Every structure is written in structure tokens, then in C-alpha cells.
XYZ file of C-alpha atoms in Angstrom:
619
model
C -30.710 159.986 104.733
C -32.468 156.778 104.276
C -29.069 154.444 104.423
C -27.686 156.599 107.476
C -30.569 155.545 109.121
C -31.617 152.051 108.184
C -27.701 150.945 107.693
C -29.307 147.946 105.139
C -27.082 145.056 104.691
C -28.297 141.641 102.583
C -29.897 140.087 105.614
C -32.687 143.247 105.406
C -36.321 142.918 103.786
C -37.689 146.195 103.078
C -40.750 147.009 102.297
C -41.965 150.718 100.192
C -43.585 152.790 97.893
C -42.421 151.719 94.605
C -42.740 155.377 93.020
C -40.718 155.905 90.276
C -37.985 153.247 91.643
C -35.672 155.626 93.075
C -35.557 154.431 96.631
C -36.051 150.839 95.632
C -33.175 150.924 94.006
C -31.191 152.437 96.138
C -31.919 149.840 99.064
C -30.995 147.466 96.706
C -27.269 148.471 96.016
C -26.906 147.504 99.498
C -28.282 144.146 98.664
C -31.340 144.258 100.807
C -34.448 142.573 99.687
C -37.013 144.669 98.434
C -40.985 145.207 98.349
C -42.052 148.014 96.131
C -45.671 148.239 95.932
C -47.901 150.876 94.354
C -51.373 151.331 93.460
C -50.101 153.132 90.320
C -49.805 150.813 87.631
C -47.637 153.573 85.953
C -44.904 153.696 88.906
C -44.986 150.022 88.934
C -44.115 150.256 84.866
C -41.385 152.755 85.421
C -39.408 150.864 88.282
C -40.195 147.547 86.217
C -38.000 148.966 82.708
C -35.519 150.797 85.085
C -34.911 146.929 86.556
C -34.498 145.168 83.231
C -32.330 148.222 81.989
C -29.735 147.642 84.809
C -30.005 143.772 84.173
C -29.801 144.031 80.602
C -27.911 147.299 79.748
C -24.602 148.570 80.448
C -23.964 151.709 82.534
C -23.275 154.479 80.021
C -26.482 153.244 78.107
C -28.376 153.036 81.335
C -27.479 156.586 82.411
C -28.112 157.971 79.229
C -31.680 156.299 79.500
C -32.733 157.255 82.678
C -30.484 160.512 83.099
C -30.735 162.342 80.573
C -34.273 161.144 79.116
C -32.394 159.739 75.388
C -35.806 158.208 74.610
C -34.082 157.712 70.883
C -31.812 155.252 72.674
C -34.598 153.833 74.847
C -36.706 153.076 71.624
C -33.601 151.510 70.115
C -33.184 148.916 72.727
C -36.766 148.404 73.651
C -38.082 145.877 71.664
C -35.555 143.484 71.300
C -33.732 143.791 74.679
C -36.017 145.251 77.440
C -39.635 144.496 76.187
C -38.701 140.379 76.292
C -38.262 140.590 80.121
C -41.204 142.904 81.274
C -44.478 141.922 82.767
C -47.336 141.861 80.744
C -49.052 144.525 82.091
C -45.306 146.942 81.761
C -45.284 145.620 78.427
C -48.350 147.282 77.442
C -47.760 150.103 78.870
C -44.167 150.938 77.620
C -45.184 149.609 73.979
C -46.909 153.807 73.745
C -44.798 155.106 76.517
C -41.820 154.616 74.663
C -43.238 156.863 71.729
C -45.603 159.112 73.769
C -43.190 159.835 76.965
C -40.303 162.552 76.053
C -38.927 163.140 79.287
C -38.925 161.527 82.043
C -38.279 164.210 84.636
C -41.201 165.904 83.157
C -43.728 163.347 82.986
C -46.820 162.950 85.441
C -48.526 165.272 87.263
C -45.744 166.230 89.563
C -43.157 166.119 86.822
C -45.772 168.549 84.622
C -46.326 171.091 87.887
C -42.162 170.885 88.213
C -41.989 171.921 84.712
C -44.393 174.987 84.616
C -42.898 176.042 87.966
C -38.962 175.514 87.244
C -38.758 176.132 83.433
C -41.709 178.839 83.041
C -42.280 180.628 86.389
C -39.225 181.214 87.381
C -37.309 182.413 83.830
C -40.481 184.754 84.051
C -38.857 185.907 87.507
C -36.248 186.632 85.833
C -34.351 183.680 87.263
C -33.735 181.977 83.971
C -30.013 182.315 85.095
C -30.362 179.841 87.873
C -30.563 176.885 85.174
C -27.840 178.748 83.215
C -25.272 178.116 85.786
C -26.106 174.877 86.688
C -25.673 173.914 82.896
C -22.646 175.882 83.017
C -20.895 174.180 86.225
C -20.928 177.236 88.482
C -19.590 176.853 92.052
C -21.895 176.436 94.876
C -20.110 179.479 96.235
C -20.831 182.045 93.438
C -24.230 180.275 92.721
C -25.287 181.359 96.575
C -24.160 184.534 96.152
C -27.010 185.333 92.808
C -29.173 183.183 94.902
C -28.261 185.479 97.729
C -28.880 188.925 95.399
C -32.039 187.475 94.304
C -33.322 186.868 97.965
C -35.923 189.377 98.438
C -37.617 188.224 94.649
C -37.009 184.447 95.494
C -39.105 185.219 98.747
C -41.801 187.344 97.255
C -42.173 184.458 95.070
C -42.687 182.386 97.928
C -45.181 184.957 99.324
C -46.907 184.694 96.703
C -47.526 180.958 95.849
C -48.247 180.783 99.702
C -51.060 182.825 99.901
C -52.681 182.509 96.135
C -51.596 179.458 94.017
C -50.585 177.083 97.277
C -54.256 174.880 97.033
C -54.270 174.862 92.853
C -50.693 174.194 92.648
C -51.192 171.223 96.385
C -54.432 169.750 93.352
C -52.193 170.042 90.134
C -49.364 167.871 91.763
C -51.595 164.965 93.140
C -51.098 166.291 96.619
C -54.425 164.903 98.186
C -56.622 167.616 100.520
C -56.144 165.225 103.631
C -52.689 165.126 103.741
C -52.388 169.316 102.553
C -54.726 170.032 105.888
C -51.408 168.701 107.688
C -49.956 172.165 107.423
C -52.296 174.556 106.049
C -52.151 176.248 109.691
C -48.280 177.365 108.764
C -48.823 180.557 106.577
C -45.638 180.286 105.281
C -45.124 176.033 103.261
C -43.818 177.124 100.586
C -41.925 179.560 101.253
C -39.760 177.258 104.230
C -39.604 174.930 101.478
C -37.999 177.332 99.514
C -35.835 178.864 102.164
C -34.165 175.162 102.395
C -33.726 174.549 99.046
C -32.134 178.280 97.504
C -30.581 178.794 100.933
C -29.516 176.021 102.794
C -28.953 172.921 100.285
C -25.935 172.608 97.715
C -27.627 172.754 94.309
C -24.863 172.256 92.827
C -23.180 169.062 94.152
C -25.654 167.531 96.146
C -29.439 168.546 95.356
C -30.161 166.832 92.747
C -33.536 166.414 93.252
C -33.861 169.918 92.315
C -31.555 170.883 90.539
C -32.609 167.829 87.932
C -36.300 169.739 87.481
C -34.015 172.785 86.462
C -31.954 171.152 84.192
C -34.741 168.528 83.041
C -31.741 165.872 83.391
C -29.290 164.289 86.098
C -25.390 165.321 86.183
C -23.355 162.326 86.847
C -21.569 164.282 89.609
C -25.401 165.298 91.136
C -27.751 162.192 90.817
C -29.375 159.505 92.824
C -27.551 156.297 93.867
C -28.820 154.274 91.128
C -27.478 156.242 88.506
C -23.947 156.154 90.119
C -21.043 154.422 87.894
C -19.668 153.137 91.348
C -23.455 151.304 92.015
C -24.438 149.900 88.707
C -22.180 146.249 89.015
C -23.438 146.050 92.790
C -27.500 146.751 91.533
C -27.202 144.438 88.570
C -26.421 141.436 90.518
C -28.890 141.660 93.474
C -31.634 142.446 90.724
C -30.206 139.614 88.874
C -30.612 137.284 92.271
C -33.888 138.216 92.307
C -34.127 140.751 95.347
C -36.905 143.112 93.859
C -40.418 142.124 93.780
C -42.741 144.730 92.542
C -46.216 144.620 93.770
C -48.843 146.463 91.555
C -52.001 147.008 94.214
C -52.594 148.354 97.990
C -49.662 148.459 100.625
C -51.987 145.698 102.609
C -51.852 143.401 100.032
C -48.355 143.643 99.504
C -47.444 142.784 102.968
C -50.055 140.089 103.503
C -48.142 138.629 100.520
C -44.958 138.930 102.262
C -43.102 135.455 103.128
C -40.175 136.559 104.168
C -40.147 138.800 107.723
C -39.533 142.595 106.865
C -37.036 144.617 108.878
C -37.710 147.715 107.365
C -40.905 149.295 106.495
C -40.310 152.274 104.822
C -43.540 154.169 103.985
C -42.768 157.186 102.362
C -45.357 160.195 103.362
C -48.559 157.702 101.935
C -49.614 157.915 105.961
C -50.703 161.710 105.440
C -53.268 160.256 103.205
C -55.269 158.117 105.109
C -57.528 157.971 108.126
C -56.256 156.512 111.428
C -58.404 153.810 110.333
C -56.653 152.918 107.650
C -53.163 153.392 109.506
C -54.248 151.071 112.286
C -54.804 148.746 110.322
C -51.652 148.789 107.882
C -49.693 148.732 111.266
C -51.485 145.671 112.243
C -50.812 143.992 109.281
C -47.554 145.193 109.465
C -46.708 143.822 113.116
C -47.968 140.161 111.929
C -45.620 140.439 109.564
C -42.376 142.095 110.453
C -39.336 141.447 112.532
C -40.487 141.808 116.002
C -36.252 141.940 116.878
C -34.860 144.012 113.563
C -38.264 145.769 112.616
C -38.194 149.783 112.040
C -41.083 151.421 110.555
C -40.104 154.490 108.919
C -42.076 157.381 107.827
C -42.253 161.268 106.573
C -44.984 163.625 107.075
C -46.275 167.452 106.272
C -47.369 167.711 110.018
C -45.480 169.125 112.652
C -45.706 166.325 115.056
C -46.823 162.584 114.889
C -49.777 163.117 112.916
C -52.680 159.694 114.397
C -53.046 158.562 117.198
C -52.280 154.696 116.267
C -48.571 156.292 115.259
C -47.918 157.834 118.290
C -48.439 154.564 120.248
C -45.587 153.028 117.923
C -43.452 155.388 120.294
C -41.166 156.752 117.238
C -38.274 158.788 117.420
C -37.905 161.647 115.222
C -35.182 161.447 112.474
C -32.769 164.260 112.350
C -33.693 164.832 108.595
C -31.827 168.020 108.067
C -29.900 166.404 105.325
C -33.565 165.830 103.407
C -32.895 166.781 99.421
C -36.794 167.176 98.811
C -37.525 169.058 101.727
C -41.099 169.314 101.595
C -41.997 167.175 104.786
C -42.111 168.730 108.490
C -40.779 165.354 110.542
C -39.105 162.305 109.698
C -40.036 159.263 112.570
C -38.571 155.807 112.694
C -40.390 153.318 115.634
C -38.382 149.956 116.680
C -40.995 147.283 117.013
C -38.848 145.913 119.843
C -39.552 149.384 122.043
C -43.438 149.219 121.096
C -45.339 149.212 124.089
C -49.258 148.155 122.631
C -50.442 145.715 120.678
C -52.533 146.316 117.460
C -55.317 144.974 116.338
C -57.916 146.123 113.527
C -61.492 147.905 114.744
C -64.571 146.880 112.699
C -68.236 148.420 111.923
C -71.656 147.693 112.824
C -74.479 148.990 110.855
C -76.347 151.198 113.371
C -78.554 152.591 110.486
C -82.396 152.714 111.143
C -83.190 154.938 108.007
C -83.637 158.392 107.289
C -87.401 158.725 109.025
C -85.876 157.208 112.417
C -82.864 159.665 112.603
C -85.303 162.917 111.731
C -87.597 162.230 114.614
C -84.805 161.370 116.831
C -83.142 164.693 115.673
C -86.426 166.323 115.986
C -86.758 165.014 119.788
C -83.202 166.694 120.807
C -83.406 170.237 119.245
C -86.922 170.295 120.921
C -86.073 169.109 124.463
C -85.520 172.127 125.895
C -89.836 172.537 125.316
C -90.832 169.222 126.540
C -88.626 168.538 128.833
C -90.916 169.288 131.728
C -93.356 167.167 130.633
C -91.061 163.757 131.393
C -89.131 165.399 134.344
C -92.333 165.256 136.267
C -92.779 161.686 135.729
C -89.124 160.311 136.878
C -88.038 159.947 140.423
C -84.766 159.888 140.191
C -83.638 163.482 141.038
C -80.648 165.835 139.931
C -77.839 165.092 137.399
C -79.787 161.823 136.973
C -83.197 163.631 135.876
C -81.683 165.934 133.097
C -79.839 162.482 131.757
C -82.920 160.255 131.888
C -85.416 162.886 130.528
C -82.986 163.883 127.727
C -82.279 159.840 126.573
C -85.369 158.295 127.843
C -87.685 158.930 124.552
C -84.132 158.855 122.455
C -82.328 155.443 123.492
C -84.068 152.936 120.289
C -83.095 155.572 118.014
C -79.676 156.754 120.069
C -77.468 155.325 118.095
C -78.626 155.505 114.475
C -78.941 159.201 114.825
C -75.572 159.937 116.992
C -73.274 157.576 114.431
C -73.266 160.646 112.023
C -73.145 162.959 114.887
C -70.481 161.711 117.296
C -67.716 161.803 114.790
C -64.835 161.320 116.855
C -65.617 158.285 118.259
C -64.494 156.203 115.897
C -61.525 157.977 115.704
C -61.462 157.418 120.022
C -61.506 153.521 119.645
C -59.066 153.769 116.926
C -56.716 155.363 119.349
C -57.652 153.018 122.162
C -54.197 151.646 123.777
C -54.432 147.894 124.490
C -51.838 146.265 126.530
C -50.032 142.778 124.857
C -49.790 141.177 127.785
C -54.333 141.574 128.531
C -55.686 141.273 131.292
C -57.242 144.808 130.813
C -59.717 146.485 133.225
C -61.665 148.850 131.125
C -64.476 151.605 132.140
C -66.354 153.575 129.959
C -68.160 156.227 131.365
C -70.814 158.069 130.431
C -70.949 154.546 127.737
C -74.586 154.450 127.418
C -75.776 151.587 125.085
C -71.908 149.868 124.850
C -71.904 150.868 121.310
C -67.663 151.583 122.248
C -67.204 147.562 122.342
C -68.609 146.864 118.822
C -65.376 148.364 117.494
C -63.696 145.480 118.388
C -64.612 142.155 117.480
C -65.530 139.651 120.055
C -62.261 137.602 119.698
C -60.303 140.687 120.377
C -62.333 141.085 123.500
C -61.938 137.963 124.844
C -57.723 138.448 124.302
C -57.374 141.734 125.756
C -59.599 142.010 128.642
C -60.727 140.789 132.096
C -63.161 142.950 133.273
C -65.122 145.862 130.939
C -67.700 148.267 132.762
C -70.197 150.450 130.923
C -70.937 153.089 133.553
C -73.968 155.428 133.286
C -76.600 157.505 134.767
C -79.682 156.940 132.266
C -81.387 153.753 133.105
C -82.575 153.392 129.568
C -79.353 153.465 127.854
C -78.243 151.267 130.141
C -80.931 149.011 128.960
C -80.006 149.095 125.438
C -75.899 148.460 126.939
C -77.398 144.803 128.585
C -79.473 144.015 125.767
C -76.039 144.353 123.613
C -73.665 142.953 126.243
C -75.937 139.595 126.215
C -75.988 140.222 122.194
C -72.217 139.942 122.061
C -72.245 136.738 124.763
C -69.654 138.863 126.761
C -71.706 138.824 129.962
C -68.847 137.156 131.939
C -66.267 140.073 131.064
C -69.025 143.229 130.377
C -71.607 145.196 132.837
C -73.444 147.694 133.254
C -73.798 149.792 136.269
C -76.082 152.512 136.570
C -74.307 155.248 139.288
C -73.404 158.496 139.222
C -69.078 158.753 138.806
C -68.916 161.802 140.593
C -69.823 160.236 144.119
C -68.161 159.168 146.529
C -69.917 155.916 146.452
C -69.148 155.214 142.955
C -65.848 153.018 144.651
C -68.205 150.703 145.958
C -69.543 149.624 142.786
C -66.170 150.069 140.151
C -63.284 148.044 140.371
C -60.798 149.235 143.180
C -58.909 152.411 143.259
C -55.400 152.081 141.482
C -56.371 149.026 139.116
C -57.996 150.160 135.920
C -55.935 150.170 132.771
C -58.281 152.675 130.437
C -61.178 154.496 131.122
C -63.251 156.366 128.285
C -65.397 158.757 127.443
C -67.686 159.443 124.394
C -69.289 162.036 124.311
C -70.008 162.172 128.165
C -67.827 164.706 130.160
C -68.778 167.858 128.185
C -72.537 166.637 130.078
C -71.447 166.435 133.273
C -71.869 169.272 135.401
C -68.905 168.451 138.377
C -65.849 168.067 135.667
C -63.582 168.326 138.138
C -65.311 165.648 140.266
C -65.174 162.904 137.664
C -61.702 163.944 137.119
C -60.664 163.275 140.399
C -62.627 159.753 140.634
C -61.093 158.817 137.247
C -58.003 159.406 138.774
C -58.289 157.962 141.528
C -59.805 154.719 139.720
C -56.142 154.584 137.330
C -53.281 152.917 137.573
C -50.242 153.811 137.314
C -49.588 154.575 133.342
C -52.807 153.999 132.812
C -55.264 156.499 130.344
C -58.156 158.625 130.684
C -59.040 158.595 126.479
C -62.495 161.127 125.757
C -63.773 162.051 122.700
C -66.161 165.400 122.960
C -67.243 168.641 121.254
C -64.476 171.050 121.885
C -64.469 175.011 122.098
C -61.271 175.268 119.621
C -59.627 173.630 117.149
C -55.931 172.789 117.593
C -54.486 175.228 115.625
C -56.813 178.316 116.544
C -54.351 180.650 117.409
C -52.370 180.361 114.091
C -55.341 182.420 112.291
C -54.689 185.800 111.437
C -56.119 188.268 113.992
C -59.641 189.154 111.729
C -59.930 185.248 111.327
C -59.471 184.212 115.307
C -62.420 187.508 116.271
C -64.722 185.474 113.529
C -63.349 181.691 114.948
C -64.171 183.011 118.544
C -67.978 184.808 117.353
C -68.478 180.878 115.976
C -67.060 179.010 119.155
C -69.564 181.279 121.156
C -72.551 180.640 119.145
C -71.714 176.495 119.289
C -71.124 177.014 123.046
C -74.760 178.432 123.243
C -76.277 176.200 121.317
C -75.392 172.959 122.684
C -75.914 174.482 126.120
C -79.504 174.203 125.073
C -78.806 170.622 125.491
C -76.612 170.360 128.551
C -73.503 169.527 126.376
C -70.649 171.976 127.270
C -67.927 172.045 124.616
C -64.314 171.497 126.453
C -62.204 174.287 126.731
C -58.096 174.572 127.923
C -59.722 175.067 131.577
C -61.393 171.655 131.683
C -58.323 170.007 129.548
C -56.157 171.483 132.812
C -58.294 169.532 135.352
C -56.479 166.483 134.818
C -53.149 168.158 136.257
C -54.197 168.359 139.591
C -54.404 164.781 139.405
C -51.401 163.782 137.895
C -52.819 163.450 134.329
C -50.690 164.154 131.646
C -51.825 165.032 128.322
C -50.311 162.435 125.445
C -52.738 162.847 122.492
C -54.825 165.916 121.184
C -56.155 165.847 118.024
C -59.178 167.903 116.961
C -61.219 168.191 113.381
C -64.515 169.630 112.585
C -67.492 167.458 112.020
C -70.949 168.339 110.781
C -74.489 168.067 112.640
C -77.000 165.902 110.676
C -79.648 167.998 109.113
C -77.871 171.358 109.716
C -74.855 171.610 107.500
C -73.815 175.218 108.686
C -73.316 174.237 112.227
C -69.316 171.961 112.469
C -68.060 172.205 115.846
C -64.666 171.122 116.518
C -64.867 167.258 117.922
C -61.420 165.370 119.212
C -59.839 162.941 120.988
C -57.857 163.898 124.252
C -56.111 161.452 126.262
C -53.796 161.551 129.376
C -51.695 159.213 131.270
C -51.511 158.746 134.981
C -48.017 159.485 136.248
């Protein structure tokens, strides 16, 4: 699938996941120049001795090597022919693998969790047969027809390892929890996965990336690329021209060491892994890097649909992937870095920490509002809206921050997703943005580059206070305000930027606390341009997968979204359901990014509302 989509020729850099060398060297028989990087030292071994092999080897005892797992042969032509041209670090670890490794196809974690499941499980099954005829050459036609008479045992199977063994087995193959939470709203993972492999692949001519765990070795009419008669000449003379450079470390460092522009970053499924932190910042490396003409960035996932938010505003296309061996990941994208529509640059932190004692009395002072609340009410004149704001922040706004950093938890995940235009010149509002604590995620440089005008817009007077005392902090005064109004007037227009010329507007935390939704809706509206965004982060009823439970789990999902509704009610925050989500319709908002996760309440453990990021785009 890989070379019908890339279509590599020798002008190409790619850059990927070394692994265990297999796509490496497969972008190399078409003589493109190649990156492989991987924290694994043990991958990095592995595609290392497979290199020198093919340099130093000819085919038959190549295949035999790396085929068929002939570590007799392997140990005979170690020493004097292989171990001279290795690293020092492959060196040392081949000097015991070569002894302590018997098969290759079963080695590792996934390699052990392919063995228990293809050579034990299923010959318990009764499916023993299925390796049988492989060994024995059966057509694909008779083998589909067992396959076939085995369906309803091949699917109980499935049943089974869905619902019982599916997190244990997820752990036992180095499939980390972040990327398994991609999918674990499907009942049914493994058993689609095996539906496409028994059903709808050829095991016998083409799969070999299953039927190899079967047979625990590669048939030279069923292997990869690399271990192709046909490919071996081609392979041996880019490696020999020096077009693979392995990279043992991070995926950043790799393409910070890069001197020569990639075309082609191909990146595997390691995205499901990480934070949209981390991916916004691999992209940005990536885009100072790359070919801004040629440049593809190419990735697989276990989720359904672009998975982060700093993905989606690559503007991919999805990959018909239906001729996918493994079959084990939901979508296949590919973006064009010549169609990408933002620029990228990396977020930062500030230490908002005031210690433990600071965040319990702040703490303390919320859950307890509701009691004292009259007591500072009395002694404010503003009136309203206003009053609730000010009463609830005024005692709060020294410790605001400290307390709501482990509270607020999509936040960072908002300014992570925060769309900024490469031409500048942006016109940014953040309502409801309190003490500015939004512009610390980007450094001041970044500031300077991207916008012309930034206005933090609130209704508490001493948040706003805290917002000034950072603006001047920052030395942004000649880009950054503050303006104390309320955004659901009419006379807010008189004090923002004119109708029809902001770029983004955000809001943290805010609009679950205003009481006219629709109001602020229609001002925000009003206040966009044309494909510009309306980007909030806020507690929200549901999650986004809520109505995949099973009908006893969505009765005890809805008791819990009732009791958080009540609760934070307490505190005037309203947690967004699909009827405030559909205000932004009416004003030709379109939804573009919903992503919602659970996140904790400091002190109280038991209480994780959904929070998310929701943003739409002005028609």
C-alpha cells in the first residue's frame, strides 16, 4: 500500500519508524533515501544486521537468514562477515542475540503474543489445520472454504478475546493504554480484525504478514519486498551508496538531524501514542524540515477518524487502505504540505504552581461559595451576570490559576489545537479569558509573528486585573488588552474589534458560565470572519462515544452526567450538552473538531467529568 501511495523514486527522502526494517527496506528498493529512527535500541540492531546481510551476503543466504530464522547459518557468518561492519552498540547486542534469539518471527513481545495466539490458541481451537495447509500449499480457494466451515468457531473466538482477554492480550503486545482508548468504544476490535484477515485477505499468496506467525517463517512466493529474489541486486546497491541512516533515539531528534529535505514522512501508528502535545510539536519540527513542494506526511491509526486536533489542521486525506496486510488500524491519512492551510509552531509551559496550602484554600473557597456568597454580593455594585462573576473570582483571582491548572484540563489541549494563520496578522478574542493565562502557551516571539491585535474579554474586574498585570509582564501591551464588558450586549461592538474581522475567538472554561448561550453565540458570530473559528474548551454533559455503551452502562453514564450537572450548578458552571453545541447553527457555525476525555477534580478523585475541545468555523 505504502509504494501505491508514495510512488518513491531516488529523488525521495523518507523518513520512519525503523521497526524491525521491513518498511525501510522496502522504500529503499526504490532507491529512496531513508531515515529509520527508533527509540528501541533492539529494532535499531535488527534493521542494522538485516543491512549488512544484504550488503555482504548473497540472496539464498540472506533469505534463509531472515526467512526462515537459520540462526545456524546466521552464527556461521556472523563473526567474520557481518559483525566487522555493525555499529558498536549492534555489535553488542548481536554478539548474545545470535546465541540467545531462535526465531525471529517469534521474538519480542509482539512476536511472543503472535506465538501463544497462532501456534497454541488456535491448534487448541481445533484449528491446528490452518498451519497444516499453508505448509502444505493449499489453494486460497479450498483454504476459504475450511476457513468458511470454521466461521461460527473463528468468530466465537473473536467474541471471546473481545470481551475477556482484549486489555491483557492490548498489555502483553506493547500496545500502550493511550493509543488502545482509540477504539475501546467498538465492542467488536478483534473480531473486525479477524473478519479481514480469515475472510477477506489471501493467506495464501498475499498475507504474509499472517500467514508467516502461522508458519513461524516466510514462503518465497508470500513475503515482504525485501526478501524478494527480484529486489535483493536493486537493495544491495542503494544500501551500498549509502541511502539508509539508522537513527537510534526520539523521532525529534532524528529529524532535527536531518540535512537533506524529506518528502515523505511516514510515521507508522507511533501518533496513537502521544498527546497532541507531543504531535504538535513533531509536526513542527517536521514542517522546518520537509519539502514544503513534495512533502506527504503519512500516518495509520486505531481511531475511527483523525484522532488530534493538530492532525486535522494538516487537512489529510484518508488512504483507501483496503489492501492493508496487518489490518489492525481503523484509517490510513496522507496530508500534502503544499494543501496545509496553518502554520505550526510549538506551545510552552509556565509554572503556575503556588503549593499545595494555596490550591486547598482556593479549593476550599469554591465548594463553599454557594454559603458565603451573600456576604460579598452585598458589597459589589455591579449588578447581574456581573455580580455572580465578581463574587465567585473576587477572593479566588491570586490563587485562580494555581488551583484551576489541574482543574481545567482541556485547556492545554484548546491552545494546542489553536489554528494560526501563516500569513499573521491575526485578530484574536478570548472570552470569558480572565487572567490571559491562554497567551502563555505561546512564547512571546510567536506572538509577535502571528498577531495584530489580541483581546482578553471579561466580566470580573479582578481577573481582569491579574490579565494587565500579565499583559505588561509579557511587554505585549501594544498587541494585548483587556476589556472588562459583558459579550452578550449589544454594546459589546463598541468596544471589540468590528463585526466580520476576527480570525479566532476562544473560550476556556467560560460559556458553560454564561447564562444567555445563545446570546454570546450570536455576538461571536457576528464578531467572525469568514472561515474564521469559535475554539472552547468546557465541562461537557457526555463523552463522545456515550451512546456506544451497552444499554445498563448508558442508564449508569446518564445517573453520573446528572449528578456532575448538579454539582457544578452549585457553582454556576453548566456542563454543555448537544442543545448548546447546536446553537452555533443558527449562525452559520459549523462544527470541525470535537474531542472529549475525562479529567479529575483536585482533591476529589471520584468526581471526572467529561472536559473537551469544540470548535466551529464560520461559513
Amino acid at each position: 500500500m505504502d509504494q501505491r501511495v508514495f510512488n518513491l523514486d531516488e529523488s525521495d527522502h523518507v523518513i520512519t519508524i525503523a521497526s524491525a526494517g521491513c518498511n525501510a527496506l522496502d522504500y529503499i528498493i526504490e532507491g529512496a533515501m531513508v531515515t529509520a529512527v527508533d527509540f528501541n535500541s533492539c529494532q535499531i540492531a535488527l534493521t542494522e544486521l538485516k543491512k549488512v546481510a544484504i550488503m555482504e551476503l548473497d540472496f539464498d543466504s540472506f533469505f534463509e537468514i531472515f526467512s526462515k530464522s537459520n540462526m545456524k547459518l546466521l552464527r556461521e557468518v556472523y563473526k567474520t562477515r557481518l559483525r566487522p561492519l555493525l555499529s558498536a552498540p549492534s555489535a553488542e547486542f548481536w554478539d548474545d542475540g545470535v546465541n540467545s534469539i531462535k526465531s525471529f518471527m517469534y521474538s519480542g513481545t509482539s512476536g511472543n503474543m503472535s506465538y501463544i495466539l497462532c501456534r497454541i490458541l488456535f491448534p487448541l481451537c481445533g484449528m491446528g489445520f490452518l498451519r497444516r495447509e499453508l505448509e502444505r500449499g493449499t489453494s486460497q480457494e479450498e483454504l476459504s472454504k475450511m476457513l468458511a466451515n470454521w466461521g461460527y468457531t473463528i468468530r466465537g473466538l473473536a467474541w471471546v478475546m473481545d470481551n475477556i482477554f482484549l486489555r491483557a492480550a492490548c498489555c502483553f503486545a506493547g500496545v500502550p493504554e493511550r493509543q488502545m482508548a482509540l477504539g475501546l468504544h467498538r465492542p467488536n476490535n478483534l473480531a473486525m480484525v479477524i473478519e479481514r484477515v480469515f475472510f477477506q485477505t489471501d493467506l495464501v499468496n498475499d498475507n504474509y504478514f499472517y500467514s508467516g506467525y502461522f508458519l513461524g517463517y516466510y514462503k518465497p512466493d508470500n513475503c515482504p519486498r525485501y526478501l524478494k529474489r527480484e529486489n535483493f541486486d536493486k537493495m544491495k546497491k542503494h544500501l551500498k551508496n549509502g541511502k539508509l541512516k539508522l537513527v537510534h533515539g526520539t523521532m525529534l531528534s532524528a529529524i532535527d538531524s536531518s540535512t537533506v529535505p524529506i518528502t515523505v514522512a511516514s510515521l507508522l501508528d507511533h501518533m496513537d501514542w502521544m498527546t497532541d502535545r507531543m504531535i504538535n510539536e513533531e509536526i513542527t519540527h517536521l514542517m522546518r524540515k520537509m519539502d514544503h513542494v513534495k512533502g506527504r506526511i503519512f500516518w495509520r491509526t486505531f481511531a475511527d477518524e483523525v484522532h488530534a486536533a493538530p492532525l486535522s489542521w494538516l487537512e489529510p486525506d484518508r488512504v483507501d487502505d483496503r489492501d492493508d496486510r496487518v489490518g489492525m488500524y481503523w484509517t490510513t491519512w496522507i496530508a500534502h504540505l503544499k494543501d496545509v492551510p496553518v502554520a505550526y509552531e510549538e506551545r510552552v509551559d509556565t509554572n503556575q504552581k503556588k503549593g499545595l496550602l494555596t490550591n486547598f484554600v482556593t479549593g476550599f473557597k469554591m465548594v463553599t461559595f454557594p454559603f458565603w456568597k451573600p456576604l460579598v454580593a452585598n458589597s459589589l455594585k455591579v449588578t447581574g451576570h456581573a455580580k455572580d462573576m465578581e463574587s465567585f473570582y473576587k477572593y479566588q483571582k491570586e490563587g485562580y490559576d494555581a488551583f484551576r491548572e489541574g482543574l481545567l484540563h482541556a485547556r492545554p489541549a484548546l491552545m494546542e489545537s489553536f489554528p494560526l494563520k501563516k500569513e499573521g496578522k491575526m485578530v484574536w478574542i478570548d472570552i470569558g479569558g480572565g487572567t490571559a493565562r491562554n497567551l502563555e502557551f505561546f512564547p512571546v516571539d510567536v506572538i509577535r509573528k502571528y498577531f495584530k491585535t489580541i483581546i482578553i474579554c471579561d466580566i470580573s474586574a479582578s481577573l481582569l486585573e491579574i490579565a494587565q498585570r500579565r499583559i505588561t509582564l509579557m511587554g505585549i501591551d501594544d498587541i494585548a488588552k483587556v476589556v472588562e464588558h459583558d459579550v452578550t450586549a449589544e454594546s459589546v461592538f463598541s468596544v471589540l474589534p468590528a463585526a466580520g474581522t476576527v480570525d479566532v475567538i476562544t473560550m476556556s472554561y467560560s460559556f458553560s458560565m454564561i447564562p444567555d448561550q445563545a446570546g454570546v453565540i450570536r455576538n461571536e458570530a457576528r464578531l467572525l470572519k469568514k472561515g474564521g473559528y469559535l475554539a472552547m474548551a468546557d465541562f461537557f454533559l457526555e463523552g463522545n462515544f456515550d451512546s456506544c455503551l451497552s444499554p445498563l452502562f448508558r442508564q449508569l453514564r446518564a445517573a453520573e452526567s446528572q449528578f456532575h450537572k448538579n454539582w457544578f450548578a452549585m457553582d454556576h458552571v453548566h456542563l454543555l450538552g448537544d442543545k448548546q453545541l447546536e446553537m452555533g447553527a443558527a449562525s452559520d457555525l459549523e462544527p470541525v473538531w470535537d474531542n472529549r476525555f475525562r479529567g479529575a477534580v483536585p482533591f476529589l478523585p471520584f468526581l471526572q467529568p467529561y472536559h473537551g475541545v469544540y470548535i466551529m468555523k464560520k461559513k
